[in-house]
Short mmCIF file of C-alpha atoms in Angstrom, two decimals:
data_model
loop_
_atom_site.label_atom_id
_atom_site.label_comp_id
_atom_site.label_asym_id
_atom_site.label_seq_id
_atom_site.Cartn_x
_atom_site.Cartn_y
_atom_site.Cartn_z
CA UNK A 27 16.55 -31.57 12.13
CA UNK A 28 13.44 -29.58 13.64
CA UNK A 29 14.47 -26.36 10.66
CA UNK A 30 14.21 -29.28 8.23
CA UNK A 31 11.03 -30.71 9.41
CA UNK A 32 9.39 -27.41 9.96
CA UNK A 33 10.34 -25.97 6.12
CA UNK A 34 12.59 -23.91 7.66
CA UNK A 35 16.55 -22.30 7.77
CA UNK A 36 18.30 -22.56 10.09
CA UNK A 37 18.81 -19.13 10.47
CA UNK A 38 14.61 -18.11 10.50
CA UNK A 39 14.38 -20.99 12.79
CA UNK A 40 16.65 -19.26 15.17
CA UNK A 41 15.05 -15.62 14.49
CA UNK A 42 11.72 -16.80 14.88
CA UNK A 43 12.93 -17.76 18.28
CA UNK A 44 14.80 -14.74 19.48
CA UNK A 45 12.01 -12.70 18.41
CA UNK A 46 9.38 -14.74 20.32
CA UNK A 47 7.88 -16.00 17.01
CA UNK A 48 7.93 -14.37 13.32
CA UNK A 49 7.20 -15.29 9.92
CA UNK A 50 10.11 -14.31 7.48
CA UNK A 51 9.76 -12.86 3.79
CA UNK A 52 12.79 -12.83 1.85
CA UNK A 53 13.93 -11.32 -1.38
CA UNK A 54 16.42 -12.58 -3.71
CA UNK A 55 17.48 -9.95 -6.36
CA UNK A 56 19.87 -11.00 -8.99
CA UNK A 57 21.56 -7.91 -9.94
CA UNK A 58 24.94 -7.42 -11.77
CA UNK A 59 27.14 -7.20 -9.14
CA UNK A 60 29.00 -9.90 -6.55
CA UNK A 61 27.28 -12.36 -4.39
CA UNK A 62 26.26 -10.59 -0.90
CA UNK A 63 26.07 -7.07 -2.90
CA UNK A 64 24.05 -5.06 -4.63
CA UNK A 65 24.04 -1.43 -6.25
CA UNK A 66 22.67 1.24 -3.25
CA UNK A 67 19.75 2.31 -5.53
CA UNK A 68 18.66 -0.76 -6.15
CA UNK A 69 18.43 -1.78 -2.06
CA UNK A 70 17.06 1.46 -1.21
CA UNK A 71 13.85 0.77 -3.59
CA UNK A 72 13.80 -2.66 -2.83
CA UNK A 73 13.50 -2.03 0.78
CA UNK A 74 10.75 1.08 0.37
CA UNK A 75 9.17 -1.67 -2.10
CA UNK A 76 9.21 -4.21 0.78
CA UNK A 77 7.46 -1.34 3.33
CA UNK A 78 4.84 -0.97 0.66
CA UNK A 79 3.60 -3.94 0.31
CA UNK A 80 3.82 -4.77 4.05
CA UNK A 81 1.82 -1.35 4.87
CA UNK A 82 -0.91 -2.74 1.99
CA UNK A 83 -1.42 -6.03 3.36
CA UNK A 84 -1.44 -4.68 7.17
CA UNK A 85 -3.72 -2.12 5.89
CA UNK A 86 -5.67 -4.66 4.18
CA UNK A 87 -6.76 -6.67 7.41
CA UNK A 88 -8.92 -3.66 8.49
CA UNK A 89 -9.65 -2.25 4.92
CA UNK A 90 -10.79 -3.85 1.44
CA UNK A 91 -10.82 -1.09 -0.40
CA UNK A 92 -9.06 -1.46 -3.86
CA UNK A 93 -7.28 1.90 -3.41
CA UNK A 94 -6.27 3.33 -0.35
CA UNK A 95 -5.96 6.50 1.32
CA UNK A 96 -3.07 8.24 1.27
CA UNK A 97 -3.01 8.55 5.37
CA UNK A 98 -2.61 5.25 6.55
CA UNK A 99 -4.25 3.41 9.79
CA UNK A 100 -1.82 3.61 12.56
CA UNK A 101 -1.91 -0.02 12.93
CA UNK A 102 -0.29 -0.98 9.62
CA UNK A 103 2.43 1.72 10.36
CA UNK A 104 3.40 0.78 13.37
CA UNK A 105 3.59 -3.34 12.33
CA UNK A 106 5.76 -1.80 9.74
CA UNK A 107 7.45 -0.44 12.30
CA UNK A 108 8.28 -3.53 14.35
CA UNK A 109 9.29 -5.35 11.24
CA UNK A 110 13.50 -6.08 11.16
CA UNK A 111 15.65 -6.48 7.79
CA UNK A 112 19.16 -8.60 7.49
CA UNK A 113 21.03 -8.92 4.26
CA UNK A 114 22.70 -12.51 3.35
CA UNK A 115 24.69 -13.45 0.31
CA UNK A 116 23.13 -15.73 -2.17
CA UNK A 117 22.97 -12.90 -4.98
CA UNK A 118 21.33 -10.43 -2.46
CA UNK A 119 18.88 -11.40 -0.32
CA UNK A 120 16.76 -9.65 2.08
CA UNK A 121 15.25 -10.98 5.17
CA UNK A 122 12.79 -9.12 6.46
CA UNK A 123 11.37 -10.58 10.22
CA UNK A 124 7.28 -10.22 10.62
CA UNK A 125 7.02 -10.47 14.12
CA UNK A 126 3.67 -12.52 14.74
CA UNK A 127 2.52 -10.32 17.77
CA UNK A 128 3.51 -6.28 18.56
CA UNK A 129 2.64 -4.56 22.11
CA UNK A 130 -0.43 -2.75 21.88
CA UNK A 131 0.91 -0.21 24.66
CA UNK A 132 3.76 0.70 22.78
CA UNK A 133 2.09 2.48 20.01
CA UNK A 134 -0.28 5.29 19.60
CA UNK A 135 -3.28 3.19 18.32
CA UNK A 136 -7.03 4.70 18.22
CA UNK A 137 -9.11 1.63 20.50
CA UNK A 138 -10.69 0.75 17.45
CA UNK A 139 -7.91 -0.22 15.69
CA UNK A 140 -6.35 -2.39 18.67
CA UNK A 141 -8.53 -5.55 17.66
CA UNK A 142 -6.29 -6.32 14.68
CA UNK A 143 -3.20 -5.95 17.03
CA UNK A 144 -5.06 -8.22 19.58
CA UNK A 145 -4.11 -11.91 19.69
CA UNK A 146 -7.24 -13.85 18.27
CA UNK A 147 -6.51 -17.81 16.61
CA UNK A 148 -4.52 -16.29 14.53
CA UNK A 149 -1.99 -13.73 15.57
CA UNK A 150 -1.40 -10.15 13.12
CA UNK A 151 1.76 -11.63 11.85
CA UNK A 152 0.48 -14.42 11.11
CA UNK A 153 -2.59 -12.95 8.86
CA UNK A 154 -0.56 -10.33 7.48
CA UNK A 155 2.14 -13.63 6.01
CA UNK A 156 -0.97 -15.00 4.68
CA UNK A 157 -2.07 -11.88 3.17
CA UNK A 158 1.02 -11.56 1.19
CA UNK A 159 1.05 -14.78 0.52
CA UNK A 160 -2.28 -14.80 -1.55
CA UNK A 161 -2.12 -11.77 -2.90
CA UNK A 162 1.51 -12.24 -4.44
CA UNK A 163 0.63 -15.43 -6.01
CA UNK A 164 -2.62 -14.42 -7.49
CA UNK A 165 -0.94 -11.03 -8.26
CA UNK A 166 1.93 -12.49 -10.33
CA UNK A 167 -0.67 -15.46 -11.62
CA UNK A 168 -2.77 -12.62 -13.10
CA UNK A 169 0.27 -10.15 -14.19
CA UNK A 170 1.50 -13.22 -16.79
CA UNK A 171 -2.09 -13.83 -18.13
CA UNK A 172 -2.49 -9.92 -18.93
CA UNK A 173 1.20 -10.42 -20.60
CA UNK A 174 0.10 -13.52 -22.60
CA UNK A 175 -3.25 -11.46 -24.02
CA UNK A 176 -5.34 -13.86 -21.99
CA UNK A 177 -6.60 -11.14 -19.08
CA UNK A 178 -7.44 -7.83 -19.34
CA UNK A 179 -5.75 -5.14 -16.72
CA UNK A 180 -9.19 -4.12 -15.51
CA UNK A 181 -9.31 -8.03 -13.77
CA UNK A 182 -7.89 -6.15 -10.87
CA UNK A 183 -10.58 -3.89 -10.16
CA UNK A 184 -12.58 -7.26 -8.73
CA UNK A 185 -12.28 -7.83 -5.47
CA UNK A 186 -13.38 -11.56 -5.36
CA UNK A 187 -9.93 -12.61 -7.03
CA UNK A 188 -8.13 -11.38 -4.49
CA UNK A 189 -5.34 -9.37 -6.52
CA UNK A 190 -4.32 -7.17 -3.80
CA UNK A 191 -4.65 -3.23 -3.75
CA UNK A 192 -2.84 -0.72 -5.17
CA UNK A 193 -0.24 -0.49 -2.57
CA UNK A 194 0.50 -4.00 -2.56
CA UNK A 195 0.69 -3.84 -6.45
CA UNK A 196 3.04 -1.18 -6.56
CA UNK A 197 4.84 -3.01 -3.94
CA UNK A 198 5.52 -5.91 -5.56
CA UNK A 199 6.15 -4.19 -9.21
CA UNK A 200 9.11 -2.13 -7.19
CA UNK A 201 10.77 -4.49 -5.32
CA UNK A 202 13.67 -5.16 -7.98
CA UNK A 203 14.02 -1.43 -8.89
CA UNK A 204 14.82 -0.70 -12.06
CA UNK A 205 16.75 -4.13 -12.60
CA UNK A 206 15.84 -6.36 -15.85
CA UNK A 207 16.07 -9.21 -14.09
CA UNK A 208 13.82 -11.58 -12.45
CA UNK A 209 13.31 -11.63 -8.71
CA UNK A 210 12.20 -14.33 -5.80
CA UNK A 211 10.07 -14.06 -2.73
CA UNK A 212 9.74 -16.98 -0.48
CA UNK A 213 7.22 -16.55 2.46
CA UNK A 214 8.23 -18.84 5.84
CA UNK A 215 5.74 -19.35 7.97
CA UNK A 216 7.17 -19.72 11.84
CA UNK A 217 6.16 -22.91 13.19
CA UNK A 218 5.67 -20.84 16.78
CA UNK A 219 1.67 -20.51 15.46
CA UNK A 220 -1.28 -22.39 13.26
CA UNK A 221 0.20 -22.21 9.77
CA UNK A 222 -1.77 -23.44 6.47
CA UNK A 223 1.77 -23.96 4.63
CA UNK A 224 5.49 -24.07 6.05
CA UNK A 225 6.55 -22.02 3.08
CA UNK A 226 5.81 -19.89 -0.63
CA UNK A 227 8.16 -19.49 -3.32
CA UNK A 228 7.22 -17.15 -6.00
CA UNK A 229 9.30 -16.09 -9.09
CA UNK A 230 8.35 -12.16 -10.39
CA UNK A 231 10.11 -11.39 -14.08
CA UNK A 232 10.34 -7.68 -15.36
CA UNK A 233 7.00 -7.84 -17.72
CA UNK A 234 5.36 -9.17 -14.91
CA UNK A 235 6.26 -6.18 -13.01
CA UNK A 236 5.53 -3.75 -15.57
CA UNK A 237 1.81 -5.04 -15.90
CA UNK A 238 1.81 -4.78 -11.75
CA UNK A 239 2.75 -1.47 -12.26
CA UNK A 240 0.17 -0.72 -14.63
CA UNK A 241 -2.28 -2.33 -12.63
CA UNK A 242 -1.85 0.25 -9.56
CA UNK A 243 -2.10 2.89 -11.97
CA UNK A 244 -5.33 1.44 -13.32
CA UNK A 245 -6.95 1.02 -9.64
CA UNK A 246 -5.88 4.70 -8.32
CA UNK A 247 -7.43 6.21 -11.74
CA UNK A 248 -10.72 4.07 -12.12
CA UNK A 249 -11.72 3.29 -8.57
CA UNK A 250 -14.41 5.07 -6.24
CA UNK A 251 -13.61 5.84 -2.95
CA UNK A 252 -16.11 6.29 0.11
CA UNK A 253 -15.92 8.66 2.67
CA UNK A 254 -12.57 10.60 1.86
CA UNK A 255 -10.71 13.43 3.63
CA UNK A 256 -8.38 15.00 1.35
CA UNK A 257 -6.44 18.36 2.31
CA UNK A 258 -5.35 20.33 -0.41
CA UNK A 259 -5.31 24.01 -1.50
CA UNK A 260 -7.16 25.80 -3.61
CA UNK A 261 -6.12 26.59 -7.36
CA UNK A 262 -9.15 26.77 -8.89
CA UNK A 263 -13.50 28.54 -8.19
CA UNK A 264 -15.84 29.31 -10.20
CA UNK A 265 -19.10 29.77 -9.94
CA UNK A 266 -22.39 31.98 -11.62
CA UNK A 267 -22.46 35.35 -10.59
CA UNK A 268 -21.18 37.00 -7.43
CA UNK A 269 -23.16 34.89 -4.84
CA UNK A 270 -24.51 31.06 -4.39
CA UNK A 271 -22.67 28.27 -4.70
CA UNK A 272 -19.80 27.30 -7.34
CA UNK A 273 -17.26 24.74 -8.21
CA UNK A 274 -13.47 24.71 -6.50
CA UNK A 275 -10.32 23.29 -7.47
CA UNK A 276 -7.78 21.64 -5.18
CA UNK A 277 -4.23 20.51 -5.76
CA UNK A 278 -3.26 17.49 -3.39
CA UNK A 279 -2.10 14.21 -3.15
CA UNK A 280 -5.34 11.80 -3.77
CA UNK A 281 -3.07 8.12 -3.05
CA UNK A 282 -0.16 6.68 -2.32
CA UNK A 283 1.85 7.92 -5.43
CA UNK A 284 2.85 11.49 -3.88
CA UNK A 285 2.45 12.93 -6.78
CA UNK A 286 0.13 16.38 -6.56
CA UNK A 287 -3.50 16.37 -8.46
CA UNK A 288 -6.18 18.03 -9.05
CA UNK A 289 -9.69 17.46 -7.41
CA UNK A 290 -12.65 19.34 -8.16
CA UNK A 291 -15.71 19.93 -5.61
CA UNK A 292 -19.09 21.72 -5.46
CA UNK A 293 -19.47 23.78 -2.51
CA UNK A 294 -22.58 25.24 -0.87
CA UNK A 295 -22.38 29.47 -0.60
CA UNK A 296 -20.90 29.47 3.03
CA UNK A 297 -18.21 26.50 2.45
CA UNK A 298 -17.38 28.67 -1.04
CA UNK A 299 -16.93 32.10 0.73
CA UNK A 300 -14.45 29.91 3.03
CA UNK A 301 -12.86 28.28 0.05
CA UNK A 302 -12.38 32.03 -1.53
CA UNK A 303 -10.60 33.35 1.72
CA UNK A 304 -8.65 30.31 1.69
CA UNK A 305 -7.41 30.84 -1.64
CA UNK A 306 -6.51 34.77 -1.19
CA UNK A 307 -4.25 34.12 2.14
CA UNK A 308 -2.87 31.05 1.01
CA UNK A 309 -4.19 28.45 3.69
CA UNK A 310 -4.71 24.56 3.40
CA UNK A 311 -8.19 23.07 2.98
CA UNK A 312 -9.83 19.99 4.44
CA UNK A 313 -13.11 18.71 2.87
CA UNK A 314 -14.71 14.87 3.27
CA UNK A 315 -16.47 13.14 0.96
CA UNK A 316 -16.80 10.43 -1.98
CA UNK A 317 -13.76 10.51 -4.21
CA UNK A 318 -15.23 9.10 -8.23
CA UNK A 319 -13.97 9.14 -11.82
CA UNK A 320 -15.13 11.92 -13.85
CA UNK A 321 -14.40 12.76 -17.40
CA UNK A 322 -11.01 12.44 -18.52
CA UNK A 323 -9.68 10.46 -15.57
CA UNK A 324 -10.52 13.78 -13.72
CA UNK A 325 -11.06 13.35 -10.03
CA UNK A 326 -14.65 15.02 -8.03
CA UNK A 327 -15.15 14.51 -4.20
CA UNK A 328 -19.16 14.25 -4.54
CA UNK A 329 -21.40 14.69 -1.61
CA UNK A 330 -19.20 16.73 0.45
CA UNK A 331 -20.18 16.48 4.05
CA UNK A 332 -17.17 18.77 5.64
CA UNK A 333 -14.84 21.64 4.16
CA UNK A 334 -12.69 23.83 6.47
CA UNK A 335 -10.03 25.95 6.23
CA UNK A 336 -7.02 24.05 7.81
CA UNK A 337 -4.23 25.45 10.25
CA UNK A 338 -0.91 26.15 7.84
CA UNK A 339 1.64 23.56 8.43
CA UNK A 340 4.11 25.40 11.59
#
């Protein structure tokens, strides 16, 4: 009686309880295969999918940028961390528990981070459901009207429609896999703590998730970043003559793809002799600074305000 008054199952009823209060988001894939199973590729990318997009929308609460970093706040790794997955028949569904508080003294969290972990009117769990929430609907709402011709892909670069950032985008175009078929997320909010709805149900087909997965692509190649630190190594100088200043080339991983790039910089004499040295022994770099667009979908780190020659990785 109270799981049907509250929206709920029986079954997240009784999890949010043992777990001292958690929201639930659950996946239904439809795959080929026997009720309560699905192929182990398909899982294993559904459940990195499923980090993803949790790591995006814990990310999110602390940081509105459109594309983000490649190292992630600790924070959002350890929620991740404290999140639980079941499996249920039904097709194949995946329950994955978002517990609405985590101990701050368990995890290595920099002070300044600790205020999103704190437990405010509205507990972390809690806003990170609601994130997802949002940004899945308007994600998906958005993904069809760039299918039907009547949005363009570059509506995700504004930040007022809330359409999520490029980790929750290529979250929710991989959770699925591969599969041509249609997928479900429903979103239960655990009646243990001030909820807006008891539940979401959302429906994602496979164009939808193609134009999600366009989307992320779009943001990580046309969006500015502030305030960078990239480490790389060098590949690449040039410069006029055999003194002053000159241009260098690194080769690193710029987002959350993991795939290696290119970034080019302009470095001041002293930071180039140190860039040169790096290059002839083979050591990592670090520089900071404003990651833009250039030419070409080329990436620049402008106004560099640190470059060092790194420790190699032991």
């Amino acid at each position: 009686m109270v799981a049907y008054v509250e929206g709920l199952t029986i079954r997240e009823l009784w999890n949010g309880a043992a777990a001292g209060g958690a929201d639930t988001l659950s996946l239904r894939l439809m795959p080929n295969a026997e009720s309560g199973s699905a192929p182990l590729a398909l899982a294993q990318e559904s459940l990195t999918a499923m980090r993803r997009l949790l790591v995006g929308s814990t990310t999110a609460l602390s940081n509105d940028a459109l594309v983000l970093p490649s190292r992630r706040p600790a924070v959002a790794e350890t929620y991740a961390a404290e999140a639980r997955v079941s499996t249920r028949p039904g097709s194949f569904i995946l329950d994955v528990e978002l517990p609405l508080t985590v101990k701050v003294e368990q995890a290595n969290i920099p002070a300044w981070q600790q205020s999103l972990m704190a437990a405010p009117a509205l507990p972390i769990g809690r806003r990170v459901s609601e994130r997802l929430s949002l940004v899945a609907s308007n994600a998906l709402t958005m993904a069809q009207l760039v299918e039907d011709g009547e949005a363009d892909i570059s509506e995700f670069s504004d930040p007022t429609l809330r359409l999520g950032n490029n980790l929750e985008l290529e979250g929710l175009a991989r959770l699925g896999g591969d599969e041509s078929t249609d997928y479900q997320l429903r979103i239960a909010q655990s009646a243990l703590a001030p909820r807006s709805t008891p539940s979401t149900r959302l429906r994602a087909t496979p164009a939808q998730r193609d134009r999600l997965s366009e989307a992320a692509e779009y943001l990580r190649s046309s969006q500015d970043q502030r305030g960078v630190t990239i480490q790389g190594t060098v590949v690449r100088l040039f410069r006029e003559g055999g003194l002053g200043p000159g241009d260098v080339t690194l080769q690193t991983v710029l987002d959350d793809s993991g795939k290696a790039k290119t970034c080019i910089m302009h470095l001041a004499e002293d930071d180039y002799a140190e860039a040169l040295r790096a290059h002839r022994e083979g050591l990592p770099v670090v520089a900071t600074g404003d990651l833009v667009t250039a030419g070409n979908n080329r990436k620049r780190l402008r106004d560099v305000s640190e470059f060092r020659v790194a420790r190699p990785a032991t």
